[in-house]
PDB file of C-alpha atoms in Angstrom:
ATOM      1  CA  UNK A   1     -26.413   7.663  -0.165  1.00  0.00           C
ATOM      2  CA  UNK A   2     -25.154   6.750   3.918  1.00  0.00           C
ATOM      3  CA  UNK A   3     -23.671   4.149   3.014  1.00  0.00           C
ATOM      4  CA  UNK A   4     -22.219   4.849   0.097  1.00  0.00           C
ATOM      5  CA  UNK A   5     -18.291   3.899   0.348  1.00  0.00           C
ATOM      6  CA  UNK A   6     -15.761   5.843  -2.203  1.00  0.00           C
ATOM      7  CA  UNK A   7     -11.961   5.279  -2.266  1.00  0.00           C
ATOM      8  CA  UNK A   8      -8.603   4.967  -4.104  1.00  0.00           C
ATOM      9  CA  UNK A   9      -6.439   2.023  -5.393  1.00  0.00           C
ATOM     10  CA  UNK A  10      -3.324   2.459  -5.365  1.00  0.00           C
ATOM     11  CA  UNK A  11      -0.785   0.192  -5.665  1.00  0.00           C
ATOM     12  CA  UNK A  12       3.508  -0.497  -7.145  1.00  0.00           C
ATOM     13  CA  UNK A  13       4.098   2.867  -7.432  1.00  0.00           C
ATOM     14  CA  UNK A  14       8.298   1.330  -6.477  1.00  0.00           C
ATOM     15  CA  UNK A  15       9.067   5.441  -5.519  1.00  0.00           C
ATOM     16  CA  UNK A  16      13.124   4.642  -5.021  1.00  0.00           C
ATOM     17  CA  UNK A  17      13.630   2.716  -7.947  1.00  0.00           C
ATOM     18  CA  UNK A  18      16.327   3.796 -10.363  1.00  0.00           C
ATOM     19  CA  UNK A  19      15.868   4.398 -14.712  1.00  0.00           C
ATOM     20  CA  UNK A  20      18.911   2.026 -15.332  1.00  0.00           C
ATOM     21  CA  UNK A  21      19.650   2.175 -19.455  1.00  0.00           C
ATOM     22  CA  UNK A  22      18.830   6.149 -19.250  1.00  0.00           C
ATOM     23  CA  UNK A  23      20.864   9.653 -19.222  1.00  0.00           C
ATOM     24  CA  UNK A  24      20.609  10.784 -16.077  1.00  0.00           C
ATOM     25  CA  UNK A  25      18.845  13.780 -17.090  1.00  0.00           C
ATOM     26  CA  UNK A  26      15.676  10.608 -18.557  1.00  0.00           C
ATOM     27  CA  UNK A  27      16.092   8.854 -15.819  1.00  0.00           C
ATOM     28  CA  UNK A  28      15.593  12.175 -13.040  1.00  0.00           C
ATOM     29  CA  UNK A  29      12.576  12.434 -15.170  1.00  0.00           C
ATOM     30  CA  UNK A  30      11.520   9.045 -14.763  1.00  0.00           C
ATOM     31  CA  UNK A  31      11.960   9.407 -11.038  1.00  0.00           C
ATOM     32  CA  UNK A  32      10.113  12.044 -10.832  1.00  0.00           C
ATOM     33  CA  UNK A  33       7.775  10.893 -12.685  1.00  0.00           C
ATOM     34  CA  UNK A  34       6.647   8.008  -9.868  1.00  0.00           C
ATOM     35  CA  UNK A  35       6.615  11.279  -7.273  1.00  0.00           C
ATOM     36  CA  UNK A  36       3.937  13.110  -9.931  1.00  0.00           C
ATOM     37  CA  UNK A  37       2.189   9.749 -10.052  1.00  0.00           C
ATOM     38  CA  UNK A  38       1.602   9.881  -6.286  1.00  0.00           C
ATOM     39  CA  UNK A  39       0.735  13.392  -6.380  1.00  0.00           C
ATOM     40  CA  UNK A  40      -1.742  13.482  -8.484  1.00  0.00           C
ATOM     41  CA  UNK A  41      -3.916  10.254  -7.492  1.00  0.00           C
ATOM     42  CA  UNK A  42      -4.292  12.450  -4.518  1.00  0.00           C
ATOM     43  CA  UNK A  43      -5.240  15.616  -5.719  1.00  0.00           C
ATOM     44  CA  UNK A  44      -7.570  12.741  -7.472  1.00  0.00           C
ATOM     45  CA  UNK A  45      -8.605  11.564  -4.117  1.00  0.00           C
ATOM     46  CA  UNK A  46      -9.568  15.036  -2.589  1.00  0.00           C
ATOM     47  CA  UNK A  47     -11.402  16.387  -5.483  1.00  0.00           C
ATOM     48  CA  UNK A  48     -14.015  12.986  -5.760  1.00  0.00           C
ATOM     49  CA  UNK A  49     -14.084  13.279  -2.439  1.00  0.00           C
ATOM     50  CA  UNK A  50     -12.976  10.108  -1.667  1.00  0.00           C
ATOM     51  CA  UNK A  51     -12.989   8.835   2.165  1.00  0.00           C
ATOM     52  CA  UNK A  52      -9.639   7.252   1.740  1.00  0.00           C
ATOM     53  CA  UNK A  53      -7.670   6.286  -0.089  1.00  0.00           C
ATOM     54  CA  UNK A  54      -5.362   2.418  -0.381  1.00  0.00           C
ATOM     55  CA  UNK A  55      -1.525   2.041  -0.793  1.00  0.00           C
ATOM     56  CA  UNK A  56      -1.585  -1.657  -1.826  1.00  0.00           C
ATOM     57  CA  UNK A  57       1.607  -2.791  -1.625  1.00  0.00           C
ATOM     58  CA  UNK A  58       5.381  -1.593  -3.495  1.00  0.00           C
ATOM     59  CA  UNK A  59       4.370   2.318  -2.137  1.00  0.00           C
ATOM     60  CA  UNK A  60       8.895   1.910  -2.098  1.00  0.00           C
ATOM     61  CA  UNK A  61      10.749  -0.180  -4.448  1.00  0.00           C
ATOM     62  CA  UNK A  62      12.838  -1.485  -1.529  1.00  0.00           C
ATOM     63  CA  UNK A  63      13.324  -0.976   2.030  1.00  0.00           C
ATOM     64  CA  UNK A  64      16.800   1.404   1.233  1.00  0.00           C
ATOM     65  CA  UNK A  65      14.745   3.432  -0.723  1.00  0.00           C
ATOM     66  CA  UNK A  66      17.219   6.740   0.656  1.00  0.00           C
ATOM     67  CA  UNK A  67      15.601   8.393   3.769  1.00  0.00           C
ATOM     68  CA  UNK A  68      14.625  12.773   1.157  1.00  0.00           C
ATOM     69  CA  UNK A  69      12.004   9.621  -0.735  1.00  0.00           C
ATOM     70  CA  UNK A  70      10.590   7.675   2.102  1.00  0.00           C
ATOM     71  CA  UNK A  71       9.786  11.018   3.983  1.00  0.00           C
ATOM     72  CA  UNK A  72       8.941  12.899   0.763  1.00  0.00           C
ATOM     73  CA  UNK A  73       6.674  11.014   0.429  1.00  0.00           C
ATOM     74  CA  UNK A  74       5.591  10.942   4.256  1.00  0.00           C
ATOM     75  CA  UNK A  75       4.905  13.845   4.793  1.00  0.00           C
ATOM     76  CA  UNK A  76       2.771  14.087   1.464  1.00  0.00           C
ATOM     77  CA  UNK A  77       0.709  12.003   2.887  1.00  0.00           C
ATOM     78  CA  UNK A  78       0.524  12.315   6.648  1.00  0.00           C
ATOM     79  CA  UNK A  79      -1.684  15.593   6.166  1.00  0.00           C
ATOM     80  CA  UNK A  80      -4.763  14.192   4.131  1.00  0.00           C
ATOM     81  CA  UNK A  81      -7.566  14.882   5.580  1.00  0.00           C
ATOM     82  CA  UNK A  82      -9.055  12.141   4.387  1.00  0.00           C
ATOM     83  CA  UNK A  83      -7.028   8.445   6.146  1.00  0.00           C
ATOM     84  CA  UNK A  84      -4.222   6.449   3.908  1.00  0.00           C
ATOM     85  CA  UNK A  85      -4.437   3.149   4.056  1.00  0.00           C
ATOM     86  CA  UNK A  86      -0.415   1.504   3.431  1.00  0.00           C
ATOM     87  CA  UNK A  87       0.204  -1.844   2.852  1.00  0.00           C
ATOM     88  CA  UNK A  88       3.489  -3.187   2.650  1.00  0.00           C
ATOM     89  CA  UNK A  89       4.145  -5.028  -0.587  1.00  0.00           C
ATOM     90  CA  UNK A  90       6.887  -7.683  -1.410  1.00  0.00           C
ATOM     91  CA  UNK A  91       9.947  -5.422  -2.452  1.00  0.00           C
ATOM     92  CA  UNK A  92       9.274  -3.087   0.659  1.00  0.00           C
ATOM     93  CA  UNK A  93       8.167  -5.567   3.324  1.00  0.00           C
ATOM     94  CA  UNK A  94       7.087  -5.242   7.021  1.00  0.00           C
ATOM     95  CA  UNK A  95      10.187  -6.136   8.735  1.00  0.00           C
ATOM     96  CA  UNK A  96      13.110  -4.950  11.538  1.00  0.00           C
ATOM     97  CA  UNK A  97      14.882  -2.954   9.621  1.00  0.00           C
ATOM     98  CA  UNK A  98      12.616  -1.551   6.966  1.00  0.00           C
ATOM     99  CA  UNK A  99      11.597   1.680   5.948  1.00  0.00           C
ATOM    100  CA  UNK A 100       8.755   1.267   7.979  1.00  0.00           C
ATOM    101  CA  UNK A 101      11.095   1.156  10.791  1.00  0.00           C
ATOM    102  CA  UNK A 102      12.644   4.295  10.559  1.00  0.00           C
ATOM    103  CA  UNK A 103      12.445   7.539  10.627  1.00  0.00           C
ATOM    104  CA  UNK A 104       9.908   9.266   9.574  1.00  0.00           C
ATOM    105  CA  UNK A 105       7.565   5.793   8.613  1.00  0.00           C
ATOM    106  CA  UNK A 106       8.084   4.627  12.521  1.00  0.00           C
ATOM    107  CA  UNK A 107       5.846   7.589  13.556  1.00  0.00           C
ATOM    108  CA  UNK A 108       3.088   7.124  11.823  1.00  0.00           C
ATOM    109  CA  UNK A 109       0.583   7.369  14.693  1.00  0.00           C
ATOM    110  CA  UNK A 110      -1.073  10.807  15.188  1.00  0.00           C
ATOM    111  CA  UNK A 111      -1.359  11.497  10.554  1.00  0.00           C
ATOM    112  CA  UNK A 112      -3.744  10.403   8.149  1.00  0.00           C
ATOM    113  CA  UNK A 113      -1.121   7.570   7.316  1.00  0.00           C
ATOM    114  CA  UNK A 114      -2.963   3.466   8.927  1.00  0.00           C
ATOM    115  CA  UNK A 115       0.349   1.943   7.657  1.00  0.00           C
ATOM    116  CA  UNK A 116      -0.605  -1.690   8.097  1.00  0.00           C
ATOM    117  CA  UNK A 117       2.639  -3.420  11.077  1.00  0.00           C
ATOM    118  CA  UNK A 118       1.171  -5.572  11.962  1.00  0.00           C
ATOM    119  CA  UNK A 119      -1.829  -8.548  10.901  1.00  0.00           C
ATOM    120  CA  UNK A 120      -5.039  -7.516  12.215  1.00  0.00           C
ATOM    121  CA  UNK A 121      -8.237  -6.087  10.891  1.00  0.00           C
ATOM    122  CA  UNK A 122      -8.266  -2.119  10.704  1.00  0.00           C
ATOM    123  CA  UNK A 123     -11.632  -0.631  11.221  1.00  0.00           C
ATOM    124  CA  UNK A 124     -12.686   1.619   8.778  1.00  0.00           C
ATOM    125  CA  UNK A 125     -15.844   2.746  10.125  1.00  0.00           C
ATOM    126  CA  UNK A 126     -19.840   0.898  10.673  1.00  0.00           C
ATOM    127  CA  UNK A 127     -19.669  -2.206   8.705  1.00  0.00           C
ATOM    128  CA  UNK A 128     -15.834  -2.488   6.588  1.00  0.00           C
ATOM    129  CA  UNK A 129     -13.046  -3.292   7.775  1.00  0.00           C
ATOM    130  CA  UNK A 130      -9.760  -3.687   6.435  1.00  0.00           C
ATOM    131  CA  UNK A 131      -7.662  -6.543   6.579  1.00  0.00           C
ATOM    132  CA  UNK A 132      -4.414  -6.788   5.695  1.00  0.00           C
ATOM    133  CA  UNK A 133      -1.849 -10.224   5.087  1.00  0.00           C
ATOM    134  CA  UNK A 134       1.371  -9.150   3.988  1.00  0.00           C
ATOM    135  CA  UNK A 135       3.736 -10.516   0.898  1.00  0.00           C
ATOM    136  CA  UNK A 136       5.569 -12.891   3.716  1.00  0.00           C
ATOM    137  CA  UNK A 137       2.607 -13.959   4.751  1.00  0.00           C
ATOM    138  CA  UNK A 138       2.218 -17.024   2.015  1.00  0.00           C
ATOM    139  CA  UNK A 139       1.887 -20.497   3.702  1.00  0.00           C
ATOM    140  CA  UNK A 140      -0.283 -21.803   5.828  1.00  0.00           C
ATOM    141  CA  UNK A 141      -3.778 -21.711   4.036  1.00  0.00           C
ATOM    142  CA  UNK A 142      -6.050 -19.290   3.320  1.00  0.00           C
ATOM    143  CA  UNK A 143      -6.691 -17.273   6.746  1.00  0.00           C
ATOM    144  CA  UNK A 144      -8.194 -14.023   6.317  1.00  0.00           C
ATOM    145  CA  UNK A 145      -9.275 -15.210   2.577  1.00  0.00           C
ATOM    146  CA  UNK A 146     -11.667 -18.037   3.835  1.00  0.00           C
ATOM    147  CA  UNK A 147     -13.283 -16.200   6.770  1.00  0.00           C
ATOM    148  CA  UNK A 148     -14.392 -13.232   4.816  1.00  0.00           C
ATOM    149  CA  UNK A 149     -18.285 -15.097   4.026  1.00  0.00           C
ATOM    150  CA  UNK A 150     -18.153 -13.824   7.763  1.00  0.00           C
ATOM    151  CA  UNK A 151     -17.936 -10.965   7.403  1.00  0.00           C
ATOM    152  CA  UNK A 152     -20.028  -8.878   4.647  1.00  0.00           C
ATOM    153  CA  UNK A 153     -18.877  -5.645   4.007  1.00  0.00           C
ATOM    154  CA  UNK A 154     -15.886  -6.251   4.050  1.00  0.00           C
ATOM    155  CA  UNK A 155     -12.155  -5.641   2.659  1.00  0.00           C
ATOM    156  CA  UNK A 156      -9.565  -7.175   2.420  1.00  0.00           C
ATOM    157  CA  UNK A 157      -5.967  -7.825   1.094  1.00  0.00           C
ATOM    158  CA  UNK A 158      -5.261 -11.750   0.186  1.00  0.00           C
ATOM    159  CA  UNK A 159      -0.875 -12.490  -0.911  1.00  0.00           C
ATOM    160  CA  UNK A 160      -1.355 -15.774  -2.047  1.00  0.00           C
ATOM    161  CA  UNK A 161       1.310 -18.498  -4.268  1.00  0.00           C
ATOM    162  CA  UNK A 162       1.012 -18.172  -7.640  1.00  0.00           C
ATOM    163  CA  UNK A 163       1.895 -19.938 -10.414  1.00  0.00           C
ATOM    164  CA  UNK A 164       3.905 -17.954 -12.904  1.00  0.00           C
ATOM    165  CA  UNK A 165       6.093 -20.367 -15.789  1.00  0.00           C
ATOM    166  CA  UNK A 166       7.975 -23.717 -15.908  1.00  0.00           C
ATOM    167  CA  UNK A 167       7.506 -23.877 -12.083  1.00  0.00           C
ATOM    168  CA  UNK A 168       8.592 -21.080 -10.597  1.00  0.00           C
ATOM    169  CA  UNK A 169       6.131 -18.882  -7.588  1.00  0.00           C
ATOM    170  CA  UNK A 170       5.573 -15.763  -7.160  1.00  0.00           C
ATOM    171  CA  UNK A 171       3.828 -13.502  -4.575  1.00  0.00           C
ATOM    172  CA  UNK A 172       0.977 -12.120  -5.572  1.00  0.00           C
ATOM    173  CA  UNK A 173      -1.328  -9.008  -3.563  1.00  0.00           C
ATOM    174  CA  UNK A 174      -4.893  -8.605  -4.672  1.00  0.00           C
ATOM    175  CA  UNK A 175      -7.955  -7.187  -3.384  1.00  0.00           C
ATOM    176  CA  UNK A 176     -11.776  -9.096  -2.007  1.00  0.00           C
ATOM    177  CA  UNK A 177     -14.335  -7.576  -0.759  1.00  0.00           C
ATOM    178  CA  UNK A 178     -17.235  -9.338   0.028  1.00  0.00           C
ATOM    179  CA  UNK A 179     -20.329  -7.036   0.270  1.00  0.00           C
TER     180      UNK A 179
END
């Protein structure tokens, strides 16, 4: 089937998150399990012959993630045989001083990684475009979401405010598709 698209969607890996409340040996295993989840996902994408991967927010738990962790993830993604689209999330937003603006992530161009570092459509292939909306962009109407009807065969990640409880709000990243 010529128009078939196969991709793997990941989110909320939270690399670099602590594991408080556990002894050090257990905490180390928990932290390592996050890397293993990414490794297993990358193998699955290759085994299933995915056209690309989308990591839709919170690859890292925070922007102060250890450089070794940032490098380990970067080095694991950069040489893939398929593109890996990375959208910063609410825990690791794209802003000055973020993990995305420091080595090695500030040198992603020319690798398999495609970092959504600006709010602009990214063509994947004929008839398929990704439209990122960052977690920090939560005001100002529907924007990209309201335009999806014009873009048949498109994918978008959209950030909206949603009620949580007791009048509080939080940002939700969700996946929207029009085919």
